[in-house]
Short mmCIF file of C-alpha atoms and ligand atoms in Angstrom, two decimals:
data_model
loop_
_atom_site.label_atom_id
_atom_site.label_comp_id
_atom_site.label_asym_id
_atom_site.label_seq_id
_atom_site.Cartn_x
_atom_site.Cartn_y
_atom_site.Cartn_z
CA MET A 1 102.04 56.62 -116.57
CA PHE A 2 99.41 56.25 -119.29
CA ASN A 3 97.71 58.37 -121.98
CA ALA A 4 94.26 59.89 -121.79
CA LEU A 5 92.29 62.54 -123.63
CA VAL A 6 91.85 65.38 -121.13
CA LEU A 7 89.35 68.21 -121.51
CA ASN A 8 90.13 71.53 -119.88
CA LYS A 9 88.05 74.67 -119.81
CA GLU A 10 88.79 78.29 -118.99
CA GLU A 11 85.84 80.30 -117.69
CA ASP A 12 83.29 81.12 -120.46
CA GLN A 13 85.47 79.33 -123.02
CA LYS A 14 84.78 76.14 -124.96
CA ALA A 15 86.56 73.09 -123.58
CA THR A 16 89.74 72.03 -125.36
CA GLY A 17 90.96 68.47 -125.46
CA GLU A 18 94.51 67.16 -125.63
CA ILE A 19 96.22 63.85 -125.01
CA GLN A 20 98.12 63.96 -121.72
CA GLU A 21 100.32 61.57 -119.78
CA ILE A 22 98.66 60.79 -116.46
CA ASP A 23 100.02 59.11 -113.36
CA ILE A 24 97.86 56.31 -111.94
CA SER A 25 97.73 58.18 -108.63
CA GLN A 26 95.77 60.96 -110.39
CA LEU A 27 92.86 58.62 -111.20
CA PRO A 28 89.71 59.18 -109.16
CA GLU A 29 88.67 56.84 -106.34
CA GLY A 30 87.00 53.54 -107.15
CA ASP A 31 87.29 49.88 -106.23
CA VAL A 32 88.19 48.55 -109.71
CA LEU A 33 91.13 49.59 -111.89
CA VAL A 34 90.65 48.68 -115.56
CA LYS A 35 93.15 48.55 -118.40
CA VAL A 36 90.99 49.98 -121.20
CA ASP A 37 91.21 48.16 -124.55
CA TYR A 38 88.68 50.19 -126.55
CA SER A 39 86.27 53.07 -126.09
CA THR A 40 83.91 54.66 -128.62
CA ILE A 41 82.37 57.90 -129.79
CA ASN A 42 78.67 58.19 -129.06
CA TYR A 43 76.50 61.22 -129.85
CA LYS A 44 76.72 62.29 -126.20
CA ASP A 45 80.53 62.16 -126.32
CA SER A 46 80.39 64.44 -129.34
CA LEU A 47 78.11 66.92 -127.57
CA ALA A 48 80.45 66.85 -124.56
CA ILE A 49 83.81 67.08 -126.31
CA THR A 50 82.73 69.88 -128.68
CA SER A 51 81.06 71.80 -125.79
CA SER A 52 77.80 71.75 -127.79
CA SER A 53 75.87 70.87 -124.65
CA PRO A 54 76.76 71.18 -120.94
CA ILE A 55 77.29 67.44 -120.48
CA ILE A 56 80.55 67.69 -118.52
CA LYS A 57 80.07 68.67 -114.92
CA SER A 58 83.67 69.43 -113.86
CA PHE A 59 87.11 70.01 -115.39
CA PRO A 60 89.67 68.64 -116.01
CA MET A 61 87.66 65.68 -117.37
CA VAL A 62 88.58 62.51 -119.21
CA PRO A 63 85.55 62.06 -121.52
CA GLY A 64 84.17 58.78 -122.87
CA ILE A 65 80.85 57.35 -121.67
CA ASP A 66 81.82 53.74 -122.36
CA PHE A 67 84.76 51.36 -122.43
CA ALA A 68 85.70 47.69 -122.59
CA GLY A 69 88.80 46.33 -120.93
CA THR A 70 90.48 44.03 -118.43
CA VAL A 71 90.45 44.33 -114.65
CA GLU A 72 93.95 45.08 -113.29
CA GLU A 73 93.12 45.54 -109.60
CA SER A 74 89.89 45.01 -107.69
CA SER A 75 88.63 45.14 -104.13
CA ASN A 76 85.06 44.58 -105.38
CA ASN A 77 83.68 41.09 -104.64
CA ASN A 78 82.15 40.74 -108.13
CA PHE A 79 85.36 41.33 -110.10
CA LYS A 80 88.86 39.91 -110.00
CA THR A 81 92.10 40.62 -111.86
CA GLY A 82 91.87 39.45 -115.48
CA ASP A 83 88.06 39.74 -115.79
CA LYS A 84 86.83 41.26 -119.05
CA VAL A 85 84.39 44.10 -118.32
CA ILE A 86 82.16 46.67 -120.03
CA LEU A 87 81.05 50.05 -118.73
CA ASN A 88 78.15 52.12 -120.10
CA GLY A 89 77.06 55.38 -118.53
CA PHE A 90 76.54 55.94 -114.79
CA GLY A 91 77.87 59.47 -115.30
CA VAL A 92 81.28 58.22 -116.45
CA GLY A 93 82.75 60.71 -118.93
CA GLU A 94 80.34 63.33 -117.52
CA LYS A 95 80.84 63.49 -113.73
CA TYR A 96 83.58 60.88 -113.40
CA TRP A 97 86.68 60.28 -115.53
CA GLY A 98 85.75 58.12 -118.50
CA GLY A 99 86.87 55.68 -121.15
CA LEU A 100 88.92 57.73 -123.61
CA SER A 101 91.99 56.70 -121.66
CA GLN A 102 94.34 53.73 -121.35
CA LYS A 103 93.24 53.21 -117.74
CA ALA A 104 90.10 53.91 -115.72
CA ARG A 105 89.33 53.53 -112.02
CA VAL A 106 85.60 53.17 -111.35
CA ASN A 107 82.98 51.92 -108.93
CA GLY A 108 82.66 48.18 -109.63
CA ASP A 109 78.86 48.42 -109.29
CA TRP A 110 78.86 50.19 -112.66
CA LEU A 111 80.56 47.34 -114.52
CA VAL A 112 79.10 44.33 -116.27
CA HIS A 113 81.00 41.17 -117.14
CA MET A 114 81.66 41.01 -120.89
CA PRO A 115 79.70 38.14 -122.47
CA LYS A 116 82.20 35.45 -123.51
CA GLU A 117 80.99 35.71 -127.13
CA PHE A 118 82.61 39.16 -127.49
CA THR A 119 86.12 40.52 -127.76
CA SER A 120 86.67 44.01 -126.27
CA LYS A 121 86.64 45.41 -129.79
CA GLN A 122 83.31 43.80 -130.62
CA ALA A 123 81.83 44.96 -127.31
CA MET A 124 82.77 48.52 -128.21
CA ALA A 125 81.62 48.12 -131.82
CA ILE A 126 78.27 47.78 -130.07
CA GLY A 127 79.05 50.32 -127.34
CA THR A 128 76.47 52.47 -125.61
CA ALA A 129 74.63 53.13 -128.88
CA GLY A 130 74.17 49.42 -129.60
CA TYR A 131 73.28 48.53 -126.03
CA THR A 132 70.66 51.30 -126.15
CA ALA A 133 69.28 49.86 -129.40
CA MET A 134 68.81 46.55 -127.56
CA LEU A 135 67.08 48.32 -124.65
CA CYS A 136 64.72 49.91 -127.22
CA ILE A 137 63.87 46.49 -128.68
CA MET A 138 63.24 45.15 -125.16
CA ALA A 139 60.89 48.13 -124.60
CA LEU A 140 58.95 47.23 -127.77
CA GLU A 141 58.76 43.58 -126.72
CA ASN A 142 57.61 44.53 -123.20
CA ASN A 143 54.73 46.36 -124.85
CA GLY A 144 53.66 43.37 -126.92
CA ILE A 145 55.27 44.25 -130.26
CA THR A 146 56.10 41.13 -132.26
CA PRO A 147 57.12 40.70 -135.93
CA ASP A 148 53.58 39.72 -136.98
CA LYS A 149 52.18 43.08 -135.76
CA GLY A 150 53.65 44.95 -138.75
CA GLU A 151 56.50 47.17 -139.88
CA ILE A 152 58.91 48.85 -137.41
CA LEU A 153 60.27 52.33 -138.17
CA VAL A 154 63.88 53.15 -137.20
CA THR A 155 64.88 56.83 -137.34
CA GLY A 156 68.44 58.19 -137.37
CA ALA A 157 68.99 55.00 -139.33
CA THR A 158 72.62 55.44 -140.41
CA GLY A 159 73.70 56.43 -136.87
CA GLY A 160 75.01 54.12 -134.15
CA VAL A 161 71.68 53.41 -132.42
CA GLY A 162 69.86 53.18 -135.76
CA SER A 163 72.36 50.84 -137.46
CA VAL A 164 72.48 48.35 -134.57
CA ALA A 165 68.67 48.53 -134.14
CA ILE A 166 68.11 47.64 -137.82
CA SER A 167 70.56 44.74 -137.68
CA LEU A 168 68.98 43.35 -134.48
CA LEU A 169 65.38 43.77 -135.69
CA SER A 170 66.27 42.09 -138.96
CA LYS A 171 67.74 39.03 -137.22
CA LEU A 172 64.64 38.89 -134.98
CA GLY A 173 62.41 38.66 -138.06
CA TYR A 174 60.91 42.16 -138.19
CA ASN A 175 60.05 44.08 -141.35
CA ILE A 176 61.95 47.37 -141.11
CA CYS A 177 61.44 50.85 -142.50
CA ALA A 178 64.55 53.05 -142.12
CA SER A 179 64.27 56.84 -141.99
CA SER A 180 67.47 58.58 -143.07
CA GLY A 181 68.64 61.91 -144.39
CA ARG A 182 71.40 60.27 -146.40
CA GLU A 183 70.40 58.64 -149.66
CA GLU A 184 74.02 57.71 -150.36
CA HIS A 185 73.83 55.14 -147.56
CA SER A 186 70.73 53.34 -148.88
CA GLU A 187 72.67 50.23 -149.85
CA TYR A 188 74.28 50.16 -146.40
CA LEU A 189 70.85 50.31 -144.74
CA LYS A 190 69.51 47.55 -147.00
CA SER A 191 72.56 45.39 -146.23
CA LEU A 192 71.70 45.68 -142.51
CA GLY A 193 68.14 44.52 -143.17
CA ALA A 194 65.96 47.55 -143.99
CA SER A 195 63.40 46.66 -146.65
CA ASN A 196 61.94 50.15 -146.99
CA ILE A 197 63.75 53.51 -146.76
CA ILE A 198 62.11 56.93 -146.37
CA ASN A 199 63.68 60.37 -146.38
CA ARG A 200 63.77 61.85 -142.89
CA ASN A 201 62.20 65.04 -144.30
CA GLU A 202 58.89 63.14 -144.43
CA LEU A 203 58.85 63.21 -140.63
CA SER A 204 60.79 66.28 -139.60
CA GLU A 205 58.21 69.06 -140.07
CA LYS A 206 55.21 69.95 -137.90
CA GLY A 207 52.44 67.45 -138.73
CA ARG A 208 48.84 66.65 -137.86
CA PRO A 209 47.72 65.25 -134.49
CA LEU A 210 46.76 61.96 -136.21
CA ASN A 211 47.89 60.48 -139.52
CA LYS A 212 47.11 57.29 -141.41
CA GLU A 213 48.08 54.28 -139.25
CA ARG A 214 51.38 53.03 -140.63
CA TRP A 215 53.87 51.42 -138.23
CA ALA A 216 53.38 48.80 -135.50
CA GLY A 217 56.34 50.16 -133.58
CA ALA A 218 59.28 52.53 -133.83
CA ILE A 219 62.74 53.15 -132.41
CA ASP A 220 63.42 56.88 -132.41
CA SER A 221 66.79 58.49 -131.77
CA VAL A 222 65.72 61.84 -133.22
CA GLY A 223 62.95 63.42 -131.05
CA SER A 224 61.17 66.71 -131.82
CA HIS A 225 58.65 66.81 -134.73
CA THR A 226 59.89 63.41 -135.89
CA LEU A 227 58.80 61.76 -132.64
CA ALA A 228 55.48 63.66 -132.71
CA ASN A 229 54.81 62.47 -136.28
CA ILE A 230 55.73 58.89 -135.33
CA CYS A 231 53.18 58.94 -132.48
CA ALA A 232 50.57 60.27 -134.95
CA SER A 233 51.33 57.47 -137.45
CA LEU A 234 51.56 54.40 -135.20
CA LYS A 235 48.95 51.69 -135.62
CA TYR A 236 46.34 51.17 -132.90
CA GLY A 237 48.17 49.85 -129.77
CA GLY A 238 51.60 50.63 -131.24
CA THR A 239 54.71 51.59 -129.24
CA VAL A 240 57.58 53.95 -129.93
CA ALA A 241 60.79 53.49 -127.92
CA ALA A 242 62.21 57.03 -127.63
CA CYS A 243 65.88 57.33 -126.78
CA GLY A 244 67.36 60.34 -128.57
CA LEU A 245 67.33 63.98 -129.58
CA ALA A 246 69.36 64.27 -132.81
CA GLN A 247 66.69 66.60 -134.25
CA GLY A 248 65.80 68.26 -130.93
CA PHE A 249 64.76 67.65 -127.34
CA ASP A 250 61.29 69.18 -127.78
CA LEU A 251 58.18 67.06 -128.30
CA PRO A 252 55.51 69.13 -130.06
CA SER A 253 52.78 66.45 -129.91
CA THR A 254 49.15 66.17 -128.77
CA VAL A 255 47.43 63.57 -126.57
CA MET A 256 45.39 62.29 -129.54
CA PRO A 257 47.53 59.23 -130.46
CA PHE A 258 47.53 58.17 -126.80
CA ILE A 259 43.83 58.59 -126.01
CA LEU A 260 42.37 57.54 -129.39
CA ARG A 261 44.79 54.81 -130.48
CA GLY A 262 46.24 53.54 -127.19
CA VAL A 263 49.73 54.36 -128.42
CA THR A 264 52.60 53.91 -125.92
CA LEU A 265 55.56 56.27 -125.67
CA ALA A 266 58.26 54.18 -123.98
CA GLY A 267 61.23 56.19 -122.71
CA VAL A 268 64.61 54.47 -122.84
CA ASP A 269 67.57 55.51 -120.69
CA SER A 270 70.87 53.67 -120.85
CA VAL A 271 72.81 55.69 -118.27
CA TYR A 272 71.09 54.63 -115.05
CA CYS A 273 69.35 51.54 -116.43
CA PRO A 274 69.19 48.89 -113.64
CA LEU A 275 71.93 46.24 -113.66
CA LYS A 276 69.44 43.41 -114.27
CA ASP A 277 68.26 44.98 -117.56
CA ARG A 278 71.85 45.81 -118.60
CA ILE A 279 72.90 42.21 -118.20
CA THR A 280 69.82 41.03 -120.13
CA ALA A 281 70.58 43.54 -122.91
CA TRP A 282 74.22 42.43 -123.24
CA ASP A 283 73.23 38.74 -123.19
CA ARG A 284 70.60 39.41 -125.85
CA LEU A 285 73.19 41.26 -127.98
CA ALA A 286 75.41 38.17 -127.76
CA SER A 287 72.61 35.97 -129.11
CA ASP A 288 70.69 38.32 -131.43
CA LEU A 289 73.28 40.43 -133.25
CA ASN A 290 74.72 39.47 -136.63
CA MET A 291 78.48 39.88 -136.06
CA ASP A 292 79.25 40.10 -139.80
CA GLN A 293 76.90 43.09 -140.07
CA LEU A 294 78.52 44.63 -136.99
CA ASN A 295 81.86 44.56 -138.84
CA GLU A 296 80.25 46.56 -141.67
CA MET A 297 79.23 49.33 -139.26
CA ILE A 298 82.58 50.17 -137.70
CA SER A 299 85.48 52.48 -138.28
CA THR A 300 88.41 52.45 -135.84
CA ILE A 301 90.42 55.54 -134.90
CA PRO A 302 93.27 56.33 -132.46
CA LEU A 303 92.85 58.64 -129.45
CA SER A 304 94.51 61.43 -131.47
CA GLU A 305 91.55 61.56 -133.93
CA VAL A 306 88.77 61.68 -131.37
CA VAL A 307 88.23 65.46 -131.28
CA ASP A 308 88.00 65.75 -135.09
CA SER A 309 85.63 62.78 -135.24
CA THR A 310 83.25 64.34 -132.72
CA HIS A 311 82.94 67.44 -134.93
CA ASN A 312 82.37 65.19 -137.95
CA MET A 313 79.66 63.26 -136.12
CA LEU A 314 77.71 66.39 -135.25
CA SER A 315 77.94 67.71 -138.81
CA GLY A 316 76.54 64.45 -140.20
CA LYS A 317 79.76 63.20 -141.80
CA THR A 318 79.95 59.87 -139.91
CA HIS A 319 77.80 56.78 -139.97
CA GLY A 320 77.65 53.53 -138.06
CA ARG A 321 79.88 53.10 -135.03
CA ILE A 322 83.25 54.73 -134.30
CA ILE A 323 85.56 52.64 -132.12
CA VAL A 324 88.53 54.25 -130.38
CA ASP A 325 91.67 52.14 -130.01
CA VAL A 326 93.08 53.94 -126.96
CA ASN A 327 96.35 52.01 -127.21
CA SER A 328 97.36 52.96 -130.76
P1 NDP B 401 74.76 59.17 -134.34
O1 NDP B 401 75.33 60.51 -134.59
O2 NDP B 401 75.57 57.97 -134.64
O3 NDP B 401 73.37 59.04 -135.11
C1 NDP B 401 72.41 60.05 -135.13
C2 NDP B 401 71.66 59.98 -136.45
O4 NDP B 401 70.54 60.85 -136.38
C3 NDP B 401 72.48 60.48 -137.64
O5 NDP B 401 73.29 59.47 -138.18
C4 NDP B 401 71.39 60.91 -138.60
O6 NDP B 401 70.91 59.75 -139.29
C5 NDP B 401 70.27 61.38 -137.66
N1 NDP B 401 70.23 62.83 -137.55
C6 NDP B 401 71.25 63.67 -137.31
N2 NDP B 401 70.83 64.95 -137.27
C7 NDP B 401 69.49 64.91 -137.48
C8 NDP B 401 68.48 65.90 -137.58
N3 NDP B 401 68.75 67.20 -137.43
N4 NDP B 401 67.22 65.51 -137.81
C9 NDP B 401 66.92 64.19 -137.97
N5 NDP B 401 67.83 63.21 -137.91
C10 NDP B 401 69.09 63.57 -137.66
O7 NDP B 401 74.30 59.14 -132.80
P2 NDP B 401 73.93 57.88 -131.87
O8 NDP B 401 73.30 56.84 -132.69
O9 NDP B 401 75.09 57.56 -131.00
O10 NDP B 401 72.82 58.53 -130.93
C11 NDP B 401 71.56 58.87 -131.50
C12 NDP B 401 70.71 59.61 -130.46
O11 NDP B 401 70.39 58.72 -129.40
C13 NDP B 401 71.41 60.82 -129.85
O12 NDP B 401 70.47 61.85 -129.65
C14 NDP B 401 71.89 60.29 -128.52
O13 NDP B 401 72.04 61.30 -127.58
C15 NDP B 401 70.78 59.33 -128.17
N6 NDP B 401 71.20 58.29 -127.25
C16 NDP B 401 70.50 58.16 -126.10
C17 NDP B 401 70.79 57.19 -125.19
C18 NDP B 401 69.93 57.05 -123.98
O14 NDP B 401 70.39 56.50 -122.99
N7 NDP B 401 68.70 57.50 -124.03
C19 NDP B 401 71.96 56.32 -125.37
C20 NDP B 401 72.60 56.46 -126.68
C21 NDP B 401 72.23 57.44 -127.56
P3 NDP B 401 70.48 59.81 -140.84
O15 NDP B 401 71.56 60.59 -141.54
O16 NDP B 401 70.42 58.38 -141.25
O17 NDP B 401 69.16 60.52 -140.89
#
C-alpha cells in the first residue's frame, strides 16, 4: 500500500482531492514501476487540481505532471531496477495517473534517465517548468539569438518558468529584462540575474501593431496582449519563445511584426516534445544551471499541502518552484 493524492468528481461538481491509501494492483498498466521521490506543482497542476480548466480527462485521477524517482520494476529494455528517472508530461497527471503519489506505473518510453549531476530533489526543483525554460532557450538559439544580439525579455518572471529562464540566461551571458507584477520580489529577480525589471502592466493592455524595437528575444509564459506587445517590440529578426497562458490563451496580434520585421513566434511544448530534445534539454540543464540559484527558488511541501498550494499559485501568492516531498 502507498499514499497518493486522488481527485474525484461528482457530475457537474468541482473535483475534490484527498490523500488515499492505494494498493499497487490499482495502478494503471505500464512497463516501469517507479518509487517516486519528489513531484512538483506546475501551473497546469494548479489548473487541474482546482478544476479551473478541464485538464483532467477521467476520474478518479492521481494528478501531477512530473516526478523524479527510482525504478522498482521494469520490463522495458531501456530501464532497470535502481535507475534514477524523470518524467515530464506525456499526459501523465491528465489522462494517466501522475506523480503526486509515492508510486507510479508508466510507459517507459515516457521516461528519461536523470543526469548524474542531479539528485531527485534537484531534478524536481527544475521540474516541468524548468525543463520548459530550457526548451525556450533552445528555441531562441535555434533561431540565431545569441547574447551579442541584445536584451532578452522574460515574462511571468517570478514564476517557475520565468525564474529558471532568468537563471539559465544569466549563466549563458545574456542581458535580461524581467517583467513581473510583483515589485516585492525585485531583489529575488536581480539575484537570479535580471539587470532590468519592468512592471507587467507595461505589456498587459492592448497595444499598437508595431512599437519601438526593444528586445532581441523573449521567453513568454503569459500569452494574450503581453505576447502581442512582445511581438510588436522585438528587434528586426527577433524571436519570442511562447510557452504559456498565465494572462490568457488569446493572441490579439497583427501580422505586422512578422512581415515587416521578420519576427519569429516559436511555440514551445513540453508535453509531447520528442525524446531527443528532452534529453538535450536535461543535459543542458545539468551544465548550464546555477545550482545555488536553484536552491533560492524552491519551497518544499508535503502531499497534504498540495491542494492549498495550487489555490495559492493561481491567486499569485507563490513564486519560484514548489517541490512536493511525497514521502513526508
Ligand atoms: P507560475 O504560476 O509559477 O508562474 C506564472 C507567472 O505568471 C506568475 O508568477 C506571475 O509572474 C505571472 N502571472 C500570473 N498571472 C498573470 C497575469 N494575469 N498576467 C500576467 N502575468 C501573470 O507558473 P509556471 O511558471 O509553472 O507556468 C507559467 C506558464 O507556462 C503557465 O501558463 C503554464 O501553463 C505554462 N507552461 C507551459 C508549458 C508548455 O509545455 N508549453 C510547460 C510549463 C508551463 P509575476 O508575478 O512575476 O508577473
